[in-house]
CSV table of C-alpha atoms and ligand atoms in Angstrom, one decimal:
chain,number,residue,atom,x,y,z
A,1,MET,CA,-21.1,-13.9,30.2
A,2,THR,CA,-20.3,-15.4,26.8
A,3,GLU,CA,-22.5,-17.9,25.2
A,4,THR,CA,-19.9,-20.3,23.9
A,5,GLY,CA,-20.7,-23.3,26.1
A,6,SER,CA,-24.4,-23.6,25.6
A,7,THR,CA,-24.8,-22.6,22.0
A,8,GLY,CA,-21.5,-23.5,20.4
A,9,LEU,CA,-21.0,-20.0,19.0
A,10,ARG,CA,-17.5,-18.7,18.9
A,11,ASP,CA,-16.7,-16.1,21.5
A,12,TYR,CA,-13.9,-14.4,19.5
A,13,GLY,CA,-11.9,-13.7,22.6
A,14,THR,CA,-14.6,-12.2,24.6
A,15,GLU,CA,-14.6,-14.8,27.4
A,16,GLY,CA,-14.2,-13.3,30.8
A,17,LEU,CA,-15.2,-9.8,29.5
A,18,ARG,CA,-18.2,-8.0,30.8
A,19,ASP,CA,-21.0,-7.9,28.3
A,20,CYS,CA,-23.2,-4.9,27.4
A,21,GLY,CA,-25.9,-5.1,30.1
A,22,THR,CA,-29.0,-3.2,30.7
A,23,LYS,CA,-27.8,-2.5,34.2
A,24,ASN,CA,-25.8,0.7,34.6
A,25,ASP,CA,-22.7,-1.1,35.7
A,26,ARG,CA,-20.4,0.3,33.1
A,27,ASP,CA,-18.4,2.6,35.4
A,28,GLN,CA,-16.7,-0.5,36.9
A,29,VAL,CA,-14.8,-1.1,33.7
A,30,ARG,CA,-14.6,2.5,32.6
A,31,ASP,CA,-11.2,3.9,32.3
A,32,MET,CA,-12.0,6.9,30.2
A,33,GLY,CA,-9.4,8.3,28.0
A,34,LYS,CA,-6.6,6.3,29.6
A,35,THR,CA,-4.2,5.3,26.9
A,36,MET,CA,-1.5,2.7,27.5
A,37,LYS,CA,-0.3,2.8,31.1
A,38,LEU,CA,2.8,0.8,30.7
A,39,PRO,CA,6.1,1.8,32.4
A,40,GLU,CA,8.3,3.7,30.1
A,41,SER,CA,10.7,0.8,29.4
A,42,ALA,CA,7.9,-1.6,28.6
A,43,MET,CA,6.4,1.0,26.3
A,44,GLN,CA,9.7,1.4,24.6
A,45,ASP,CA,10.1,-2.4,24.2
A,46,LEU,CA,6.7,-2.5,22.6
A,47,ALA,CA,7.5,0.4,20.3
A,48,PHE,CA,10.8,-1.0,19.2
A,49,LYS,CA,9.3,-4.4,18.5
A,50,ALA,CA,6.7,-2.7,16.3
A,51,LEU,CA,9.2,-0.6,14.5
A,52,ASP,CA,11.5,-3.5,14.0
A,53,SER,CA,8.8,-5.4,12.2
A,54,PHE,CA,7.8,-2.6,9.9
A,55,ARG,CA,9.2,-2.3,6.3
A,56,ILE,CA,7.7,-0.3,3.5
A,57,GLU,CA,8.5,-0.5,-0.2
A,58,ILE,CA,9.1,2.6,-2.3
A,59,PRO,CA,8.2,3.0,-6.0
A,60,SER,CA,10.7,3.7,-8.7
A,61,TRP,CA,8.2,6.0,-10.3
A,62,GLY,CA,8.3,8.2,-7.2
A,63,PHE,CA,11.7,9.5,-8.1
A,64,ALA,CA,10.9,10.3,-11.8
A,65,ASP,CA,9.3,13.4,-13.2
A,66,THR,CA,5.5,13.1,-13.3
A,67,GLY,CA,2.7,15.5,-13.6
A,68,THR,CA,-1.0,16.0,-13.9
A,69,ARG,CA,-3.0,15.7,-17.1
A,70,PHE,CA,-2.4,19.4,-17.5
A,71,GLY,CA,1.3,19.5,-17.4
A,72,LYS,CA,4.5,18.7,-15.6
A,73,PHE,CA,6.8,20.7,-13.5
A,74,VAL,CA,10.2,19.3,-14.1
A,75,GLN,CA,12.6,18.9,-11.2
A,76,ALA,CA,16.3,19.1,-11.7
A,77,ALA,CA,17.0,16.3,-9.2
A,78,ALA,CA,14.4,13.9,-10.6
A,79,ALA,CA,15.7,10.5,-11.7
A,80,THR,CA,15.7,9.9,-15.5
A,81,THR,CA,17.3,6.5,-15.6
A,82,ILE,CA,16.9,3.2,-13.7
A,83,GLU,CA,20.3,3.8,-12.2
A,84,GLU,CA,19.3,7.1,-10.7
A,85,LYS,CA,16.1,5.6,-9.4
A,86,PHE,CA,18.1,3.0,-7.6
A,87,ALA,CA,20.5,5.6,-6.3
A,88,ASP,CA,17.6,7.6,-4.8
A,89,ALA,CA,15.9,4.5,-3.4
A,90,GLY,CA,19.3,3.6,-1.8
A,91,GLU,CA,19.5,7.0,-0.3
A,92,VAL,CA,16.0,6.8,1.2
A,93,ASN,CA,16.9,3.4,2.7
A,94,ARG,CA,20.2,4.8,4.1
A,95,LEU,CA,18.2,7.6,5.8
A,96,THR,CA,15.3,5.5,7.1
A,97,GLY,CA,16.6,1.9,7.3
A,98,VAL,CA,13.1,0.5,6.5
A,99,THR,CA,12.9,0.6,2.7
A,100,PRO,CA,15.0,-2.3,1.5
A,101,THR,CA,13.0,-2.8,-1.7
A,102,VAL,CA,11.9,-0.8,-4.7
A,103,ALA,CA,8.8,-1.5,-6.7
A,104,LEU,CA,9.5,-1.6,-10.5
A,105,HIS,CA,7.2,-0.8,-13.4
A,106,VAL,CA,8.1,-3.1,-16.3
A,107,LEU,CA,7.7,-0.6,-19.2
A,108,TRP,CA,9.4,2.3,-17.4
A,109,ASP,CA,12.2,0.4,-15.7
A,110,LEU,CA,12.8,-2.8,-17.8
A,111,PRO,CA,11.8,-1.7,-21.3
A,112,ASN,CA,13.7,-4.7,-22.7
A,113,GLY,CA,12.1,-7.2,-20.4
A,114,VAL,CA,14.2,-10.0,-19.0
A,115,LYS,CA,17.2,-8.7,-20.9
A,116,ASP,CA,17.3,-5.8,-18.4
A,117,VAL,CA,17.4,-8.0,-15.4
A,118,ALA,CA,21.2,-8.3,-15.3
A,119,GLU,CA,21.6,-4.5,-15.1
A,120,VAL,CA,19.0,-4.3,-12.4
A,121,LYS,CA,20.8,-6.9,-10.4
A,122,GLU,CA,24.0,-4.9,-10.6
A,123,LEU,CA,22.1,-1.8,-9.4
A,124,GLU,CA,20.7,-3.8,-6.5
A,125,LYS,CA,24.3,-4.6,-5.4
A,126,ARG,CA,25.6,-1.1,-5.9
A,127,PHE,CA,22.9,0.7,-4.1
A,128,GLY,CA,21.9,-1.8,-1.4
A,129,VAL,CA,18.2,-2.1,-2.3
A,130,LYS,CA,16.5,-5.0,-3.9
A,131,SER,CA,13.7,-5.2,-6.5
A,132,GLY,CA,10.3,-5.4,-4.9
A,133,ALA,CA,6.9,-5.8,-6.6
A,134,ILE,CA,6.9,-6.0,-10.3
A,135,ASN,CA,4.2,-4.0,-11.9
A,136,PRO,CA,3.1,-5.0,-15.4
A,137,ASN,CA,2.1,-2.1,-17.6
A,138,LEU,CA,-1.1,-2.6,-19.4
A,139,PHE,CA,-2.1,1.0,-19.8
A,140,GLN,CA,0.2,2.8,-22.2
A,141,ASP,CA,0.2,0.9,-25.5
A,142,GLN,CA,-2.1,2.3,-28.3
A,143,GLU,CA,-3.6,-1.1,-28.6
A,144,TYR,CA,-5.1,-0.9,-25.1
A,145,LYS,CA,-7.5,1.8,-26.1
A,146,TYR,CA,-10.5,-0.5,-25.4
A,147,GLY,CA,-8.8,-2.5,-22.7
A,148,SER,CA,-6.0,-5.0,-22.2
A,149,LEU,CA,-6.9,-8.3,-20.5
A,150,CYS,CA,-10.6,-7.4,-21.0
A,151,ASN,CA,-10.3,-6.1,-24.6
A,152,PRO,CA,-13.0,-7.6,-26.9
A,153,SER,CA,-10.2,-8.5,-29.3
A,154,ALA,CA,-8.8,-12.0,-28.5
A,155,GLU,CA,-5.5,-10.9,-30.2
A,156,ILE,CA,-5.1,-7.9,-27.9
A,157,ARG,CA,-6.1,-9.9,-24.8
A,158,GLN,CA,-3.4,-12.4,-25.8
A,159,LYS,CA,-0.8,-9.6,-26.2
A,160,ALA,CA,-1.7,-8.3,-22.7
A,161,LEU,CA,-1.5,-11.8,-21.3
A,162,GLU,CA,1.9,-12.3,-22.8
A,163,HIS,CA,3.0,-9.1,-21.0
A,164,MET,CA,1.7,-10.6,-17.8
A,165,LEU,CA,3.7,-13.7,-18.4
A,166,ASP,CA,6.8,-11.7,-19.3
A,167,SER,CA,6.4,-9.7,-16.0
A,168,ILE,CA,6.2,-13.0,-14.1
A,169,GLU,CA,9.4,-14.1,-15.7
A,170,ILE,CA,11.1,-10.8,-14.9
A,171,ALA,CA,10.0,-11.2,-11.3
A,172,LYS,CA,11.3,-14.8,-11.1
A,173,ALA,CA,14.7,-13.7,-12.6
A,174,LEU,CA,14.9,-10.9,-10.0
A,175,GLY,CA,13.7,-13.1,-7.2
A,176,SER,CA,10.8,-10.8,-6.6
A,177,ARG,CA,7.8,-12.3,-4.9
A,178,ASP,CA,4.9,-10.1,-5.8
A,179,ILE,CA,3.3,-9.3,-9.2
A,180,SER,CA,1.3,-6.2,-8.6
A,181,LEU,CA,-1.5,-5.8,-11.2
A,182,TRP,CA,-3.4,-2.6,-11.9
A,183,MET,CA,-5.3,-2.4,-15.2
A,184,PRO,CA,-6.9,0.6,-16.8
A,185,ASP,CA,-9.7,-1.5,-18.3
A,186,GLY,CA,-13.3,-0.4,-18.4
A,187,SER,CA,-15.6,1.6,-20.6
A,188,ASN,CA,-16.8,5.2,-20.8
A,189,TYR,CA,-20.3,4.8,-22.0
A,190,PRO,CA,-23.3,2.6,-21.0
A,191,GLY,CA,-24.1,-0.2,-23.4
A,192,THR,CA,-20.8,0.0,-25.2
A,193,GLN,CA,-19.2,-3.1,-23.6
A,194,SER,CA,-20.4,-6.4,-22.2
A,195,ILE,CA,-19.5,-6.2,-18.5
A,196,ARG,CA,-20.0,-9.9,-18.0
A,197,LYS,CA,-18.0,-11.1,-21.0
A,198,ARG,CA,-15.1,-9.0,-19.7
A,199,ILE,CA,-15.4,-10.7,-16.3
A,200,GLY,CA,-15.0,-14.0,-18.0
A,201,TRP,CA,-12.0,-12.9,-20.1
A,202,LEU,CA,-10.3,-11.5,-17.0
A,203,GLU,CA,-10.9,-14.6,-14.9
A,204,GLU,CA,-9.3,-16.7,-17.6
A,205,ALA,CA,-6.3,-14.4,-18.0
A,206,LEU,CA,-5.6,-14.3,-14.3
A,207,ARG,CA,-5.9,-18.1,-14.0
A,208,VAL,CA,-3.3,-18.6,-16.8
A,209,SER,CA,-1.0,-16.0,-15.2
A,210,HIS,CA,-1.4,-17.6,-11.8
A,211,ASP,CA,-0.4,-21.0,-13.3
A,212,HIS,CA,2.9,-19.5,-14.5
A,213,MET,CA,4.0,-18.2,-11.1
A,214,ALA,CA,6.6,-20.0,-9.0
A,215,HIS,CA,5.4,-21.4,-5.7
A,216,TYR,CA,6.7,-18.5,-3.7
A,217,GLN,CA,5.2,-15.8,-5.9
A,218,ARG,CA,1.9,-13.9,-5.4
A,219,LEU,CA,-0.4,-12.1,-7.6
A,220,LEU,CA,-1.8,-8.9,-6.1
A,221,VAL,CA,-4.9,-7.6,-7.7
A,222,GLU,CA,-5.5,-3.8,-7.4
A,223,TYR,CA,-8.9,-2.2,-7.8
A,224,LYS,CA,-10.0,1.3,-8.7
A,225,PRO,CA,-13.5,2.7,-9.1
A,226,PHE,CA,-12.8,5.0,-12.0
A,227,GLU,CA,-10.1,6.6,-14.1
A,228,PRO,CA,-9.1,6.3,-16.8
A,229,ALA,CA,-12.5,4.6,-17.5
A,230,PHE,CA,-15.4,6.7,-16.2
A,231,TYR,CA,-18.5,4.5,-16.7
A,232,HIS,CA,-17.3,1.2,-15.5
A,233,THR,CA,-13.9,-0.2,-14.6
A,234,ASP,CA,-13.4,-4.0,-14.8
A,235,ILE,CA,-12.0,-4.3,-11.3
A,236,ALA,CA,-13.9,-1.5,-9.5
A,237,ASP,CA,-13.8,-2.5,-5.8
A,238,TRP,CA,-12.4,-4.9,-3.2
A,239,GLY,CA,-15.2,-7.4,-3.8
A,240,MET,CA,-14.4,-7.7,-7.5
A,241,SER,CA,-10.7,-7.9,-6.6
A,242,SER,CA,-11.4,-10.7,-4.1
A,243,HIS,CA,-13.4,-12.5,-6.7
A,244,PHE,CA,-10.7,-12.3,-9.3
A,245,ALA,CA,-8.0,-13.2,-6.9
A,246,ARG,CA,-9.9,-16.3,-5.8
A,247,ALA,CA,-10.6,-17.2,-9.4
A,248,ALA,CA,-6.9,-16.8,-10.2
A,249,GLY,CA,-5.7,-19.3,-7.6
A,250,PRO,CA,-4.4,-19.7,-4.0
A,251,GLN,CA,-1.4,-17.4,-4.4
A,252,ALA,CA,-3.5,-14.4,-5.4
A,253,ARG,CA,-4.6,-11.6,-3.0
A,254,VAL,CA,-6.1,-8.2,-3.0
A,255,LEU,CA,-4.1,-5.0,-3.2
A,256,VAL,CA,-5.7,-1.9,-1.5
A,257,ASP,CA,-4.6,1.4,-2.9
A,258,THR,CA,-5.8,3.9,-0.3
A,259,GLY,CA,-6.5,6.5,-3.0
A,260,HIS,CA,-8.8,4.1,-4.9
A,261,HIS,CA,-12.0,4.6,-3.1
A,262,TYR,CA,-15.0,6.9,-3.3
A,263,SER,CA,-15.1,9.7,-0.8
A,264,ALA,CA,-16.1,8.7,2.7
A,265,GLN,CA,-15.7,5.0,2.1
A,266,ASN,CA,-14.7,3.1,5.2
A,267,ILE,CA,-11.4,1.7,4.2
A,268,GLU,CA,-10.6,0.0,7.5
A,269,GLN,CA,-13.8,-2.0,7.2
A,270,ILE,CA,-12.6,-3.2,3.8
A,271,VAL,CA,-9.3,-4.1,5.4
A,272,ALA,CA,-11.0,-5.9,8.3
A,273,TRP,CA,-13.0,-8.0,5.8
A,274,LEU,CA,-9.9,-8.8,3.7
A,275,LEU,CA,-8.1,-9.9,6.9
A,276,HIS,CA,-11.1,-12.0,8.0
A,277,THR,CA,-11.2,-13.7,4.7
A,278,ASN,CA,-7.4,-14.0,4.3
A,279,MET,CA,-7.5,-12.1,1.1
A,280,LEU,CA,-5.3,-9.1,2.0
A,281,GLY,CA,-2.1,-9.1,0.1
A,282,GLY,CA,-0.8,-5.5,0.2
A,283,PHE,CA,-1.2,-1.8,0.1
A,284,HIS,CA,-0.4,1.1,-2.1
A,285,PHE,CA,-0.3,3.9,0.4
A,286,ASN,CA,-1.0,7.6,-0.5
A,287,ASP,CA,-3.6,10.1,0.6
A,288,ARG,CA,-6.4,11.7,-1.2
A,289,ARG,CA,-8.7,14.7,-1.0
A,290,TYR,CA,-10.8,14.0,-4.0
A,291,ALA,CA,-9.9,11.0,-6.1
A,292,ASP,CA,-6.6,9.2,-6.9
A,293,ASP,CA,-4.7,12.2,-5.9
A,294,ASP,CA,-1.5,10.4,-4.8
A,295,LEU,CA,-0.8,12.9,-2.1
A,296,THR,CA,1.6,12.2,0.8
A,297,LEU,CA,0.4,9.5,3.1
A,298,GLY,CA,-1.4,10.9,6.1
A,299,SER,CA,-1.2,14.5,4.8
A,300,ILE,CA,-5.0,14.8,4.6
A,301,ASP,CA,-6.3,12.1,6.9
A,302,PRO,CA,-3.7,10.5,9.2
A,303,TYR,CA,-6.5,9.0,11.3
A,304,GLN,CA,-7.6,6.9,8.4
A,305,ILE,CA,-4.2,5.2,8.2
A,306,PHE,CA,-4.1,4.8,11.9
A,307,ARG,CA,-7.5,3.0,11.7
A,308,ILE,CA,-6.2,0.7,9.0
A,309,PHE,CA,-3.1,-0.2,11.0
A,310,HIS,CA,-5.2,-0.8,14.0
A,311,GLU,CA,-7.2,-3.5,12.2
A,312,ILE,CA,-4.0,-5.1,11.1
A,313,HIS,CA,-2.5,-5.1,14.6
A,314,ALA,CA,-5.7,-6.4,16.0
A,315,ALA,CA,-5.8,-9.2,13.5
A,316,THR,CA,-2.1,-10.0,14.3
A,317,ASP,CA,-2.9,-10.1,18.1
A,318,ASP,CA,-5.7,-12.5,17.3
A,319,GLY,CA,-3.2,-14.8,15.6
A,320,LEU,CA,-4.4,-14.4,12.1
A,321,GLY,CA,-1.7,-15.4,9.6
A,322,ILE,CA,-0.8,-12.1,8.0
A,323,ASP,CA,1.5,-11.4,5.1
A,324,ILE,CA,1.1,-7.9,3.9
A,325,ALA,CA,3.3,-6.0,1.4
A,326,TYR,CA,3.3,-2.3,2.5
A,327,MET,CA,4.1,-0.2,-0.5
A,328,ILE,CA,4.0,3.5,-1.3
A,329,ASP,CA,2.3,4.6,-4.6
A,330,GLN,CA,3.1,8.3,-4.8
A,331,SER,CA,4.9,10.4,-7.3
A,332,HIS,CA,5.2,14.0,-6.2
A,333,ASN,CA,4.6,16.7,-8.7
A,334,LEU,CA,5.3,19.8,-6.5
A,335,LYS,CA,7.3,18.5,-3.5
A,336,GLY,CA,10.9,17.4,-3.8
A,337,LYS,CA,10.8,13.7,-4.6
A,338,ILE,CA,13.3,12.3,-2.2
A,339,GLU,CA,12.2,14.6,0.5
A,340,ALA,CA,8.6,13.7,0.1
A,341,MET,CA,9.5,10.0,0.0
A,342,VAL,CA,11.4,10.3,3.3
A,343,GLN,CA,8.5,12.3,4.8
A,344,THR,CA,6.1,9.5,3.7
A,345,VAL,CA,8.2,6.7,5.2
A,346,VAL,CA,8.6,8.5,8.5
A,347,THR,CA,4.8,9.2,8.6
A,348,ALA,CA,4.0,5.6,7.9
A,349,GLN,CA,6.2,4.5,10.8
A,350,GLU,CA,4.6,7.0,13.1
A,351,LEU,CA,1.1,5.9,12.3
A,352,TYR,CA,2.0,2.2,12.4
A,353,LEU,CA,3.5,2.7,15.8
A,354,LYS,CA,0.6,4.8,17.1
A,355,ALA,CA,-1.8,2.0,16.2
A,356,ALA,CA,0.6,-0.6,17.7
A,357,LEU,CA,0.2,1.2,21.0
A,358,VAL,CA,-3.6,0.9,21.3
A,359,ASP,CA,-4.3,-1.0,24.4
A,360,ARG,CA,-6.3,-3.7,22.7
A,361,LYS,CA,-7.0,-5.7,25.8
A,362,GLN,CA,-8.6,-2.8,27.5
A,363,LEU,CA,-10.3,-1.8,24.3
A,364,ALA,CA,-11.8,-5.3,23.9
A,365,GLY,CA,-13.3,-4.9,27.4
A,366,LEU,CA,-14.8,-1.6,26.6
A,367,GLN,CA,-16.2,-2.8,23.3
A,368,GLN,CA,-17.7,-5.8,25.0
A,369,SER,CA,-19.4,-3.7,27.6
A,370,CYS,CA,-20.5,-1.2,25.0
A,371,ASP,CA,-18.9,1.6,26.8
A,372,LEU,CA,-18.9,3.7,23.7
A,373,VAL,CA,-17.3,6.9,24.9
A,374,ALA,CA,-14.6,5.2,26.9
A,375,ALA,CA,-13.7,2.9,24.0
A,376,GLU,CA,-13.6,5.8,21.6
A,377,GLU,CA,-11.5,7.9,23.9
A,378,LEU,CA,-9.0,5.1,24.4
A,379,TYR,CA,-8.8,4.7,20.6
A,380,ARG,CA,-8.6,8.4,19.8
A,381,GLY,CA,-6.4,9.1,22.7
A,382,THR,CA,-3.8,6.7,21.4
A,383,PHE,CA,-4.0,8.4,18.0
A,384,TRP,CA,-3.1,11.7,19.6
A,385,THR,CA,-0.1,10.2,21.4
A,386,ASP,CA,3.1,11.9,20.2
A,387,VAL,CA,5.2,8.9,19.2
A,388,ARG,CA,8.0,11.0,17.7
A,389,PRO,CA,10.3,10.7,20.7
A,390,LEU,CA,9.9,6.9,20.4
A,391,THR,CA,10.7,6.7,16.7
A,392,ARG,CA,13.7,9.0,17.3
A,393,ALA,CA,14.9,6.7,20.1
A,394,TRP,CA,14.5,3.7,17.9
A,395,ARG,CA,16.5,5.2,15.1
A,396,GLU,CA,19.3,6.1,17.5
A,397,ALA,CA,19.3,2.6,18.9
A,398,ARG,CA,19.5,1.1,15.4
A,399,GLY,CA,22.3,3.4,14.3
A,400,LEU,CA,20.1,5.4,11.9
A,401,PRO,CA,19.9,9.2,11.5
A,402,ALA,CA,17.6,10.4,14.3
A,403,ASP,CA,15.9,12.9,12.0
A,404,PRO,CA,16.0,11.5,8.4
A,405,LEU,CA,14.7,14.7,6.8
A,406,ALA,CA,17.3,16.9,8.5
A,407,GLU,CA,20.0,14.4,7.6
A,408,LEU,CA,18.8,14.5,3.9
A,409,ARG,CA,19.1,18.2,3.9
A,410,ALA,CA,22.5,18.2,5.6
A,411,SER,CA,23.8,15.5,3.2
A,412,GLY,CA,23.5,17.8,0.1
A,413,TYR,CA,22.3,14.7,-1.9
A,414,VAL,CA,19.5,16.5,-3.6
A,415,GLU,CA,21.6,19.5,-4.6
A,416,ARG,CA,24.3,17.1,-6.0
A,417,ALA,CA,21.7,15.2,-8.0
A,418,ALA,CA,20.2,18.4,-9.3
A,419,LYS,CA,23.6,19.5,-10.6
A,420,GLU,CA,24.4,16.2,-12.2
A,421,ARG,CA,20.9,15.5,-13.7
A,422,GLY,CA,19.5,18.9,-14.3
A,423,SER,CA,20.4,19.3,-17.9
A,424,ARG,CA,18.9,16.0,-18.9
A,425,SER,CA,15.7,15.9,-16.9
A,426,SER,CA,13.6,18.3,-19.0
A,427,ALA,CA,13.9,16.1,-22.1
A,428,VAL,CA,12.2,13.2,-20.6
A,429,SER,CA,8.4,13.0,-21.0
A,430,SER,CA,7.2,9.9,-19.3
A,431,TYR,CA,7.6,8.2,-15.9
A,432,ALA,CA,10.6,6.4,-17.2
B,501,RM4,C1,-2.7,3.7,-11.0
B,501,RM4,C2,-2.5,2.6,-9.9
B,501,RM4,C3,-1.3,1.8,-10.1
B,501,RM4,C4,-0.1,2.7,-10.5
B,501,RM4,C5,-0.5,3.6,-11.6
B,501,RM4,C6,0.7,4.4,-12.1
B,501,RM4,O1,-3.7,4.6,-10.6
B,501,RM4,O2,-2.5,3.2,-8.6
B,501,RM4,O3,-1.0,1.1,-8.9
B,501,RM4,O4,0.9,1.9,-10.8
B,501,RM4,O5,-1.6,4.4,-11.3
B,502,MN,MN1,-1.7,2.0,-7.0
B,503,MN,MN1,-3.6,5.1,-8.4
């Protein structure tokens, strides 16, 4: 029995469910390990609905040559111009049908600022993908050695702020909604910077930036616990991001990069908190083994991504207003770039779908009755469901290649790109 009536406490949808009791009556609700028992057609409807609602943004920098701090292995097919990046993004969208937008990094993609917008708009038309999140670049200029928006020098802070405002203008001109901010700011040695002064400087800069946004735009504030700064980073975790987003204004939210956490951190709990407090704005998806490895989504721990998606589906079922930008933040050093991007998108769809299939009604009953093993088996069992026949059927139904990776190989796109671009690519030394 829930307590709602007598105490006025909210029951969070537990009314009518059996509570954890001291009596051993759990077997009555136990349905151990039974995952969704819907008839096949209802299951397909549910799956198609989930897949229809899922879109994921790909990053322009995922197609360019990148490397580690030790070196770079150049790929003949890597994109070296904004045109080639759009071409590759268009190809990924043709193959998967779910990547209609491409995230842009201002310095790498629009080095002349707003002046480059006209060209980008042309490319959007030509390749059938639109500009997505606009990423200011506050980490490459020599002046940012001691920080950008948190630099002790008012002059350098001002320069960084102007770059923020330029980025917002670029986004407006492109019709992009999200400004996706990641800063390298921090310090390497204890006592060398005032942590609190820097908080104040950043609050102010984000407030001013927020004021310059159009009503439909959003500021997404990304956090990262370390790197390139190793003693403190100015936005180290989701709590700090939430604070800065709130201080900035009502259109700011938190961006969760799955690689930006310490080992063993419970990311789905962070996601649940951000959903509960209406502060979740988007994701940068990738996987990690050690730190910000930017490995392929789900390659190390697919269960982690499933658990994140489950929190989101659960919040959606509960009627929470959710508006999340799903983005990929990966740039592959060893794998073929387009191939890895397609693999990532397909993996994201599979994990999103798996989580959509969790029988949350049954799970709520098992949670309420504290039937731990049955609840876990239901959850875990759904994770182990092979959804690939469903994603394949969905692609066929939507007129998309049933197997996007196979289609990519058959198309010869990468070989053609390698032939055309090969001679140029080795000369390029940044993400641009
Ligand atoms: C950072 C962060 C940003 C990305 C840069 C390249 O670690 O993840 O989102 O834009 O890397
Ligand atoms: Mn990121
Ligand atoms: Mn990162």
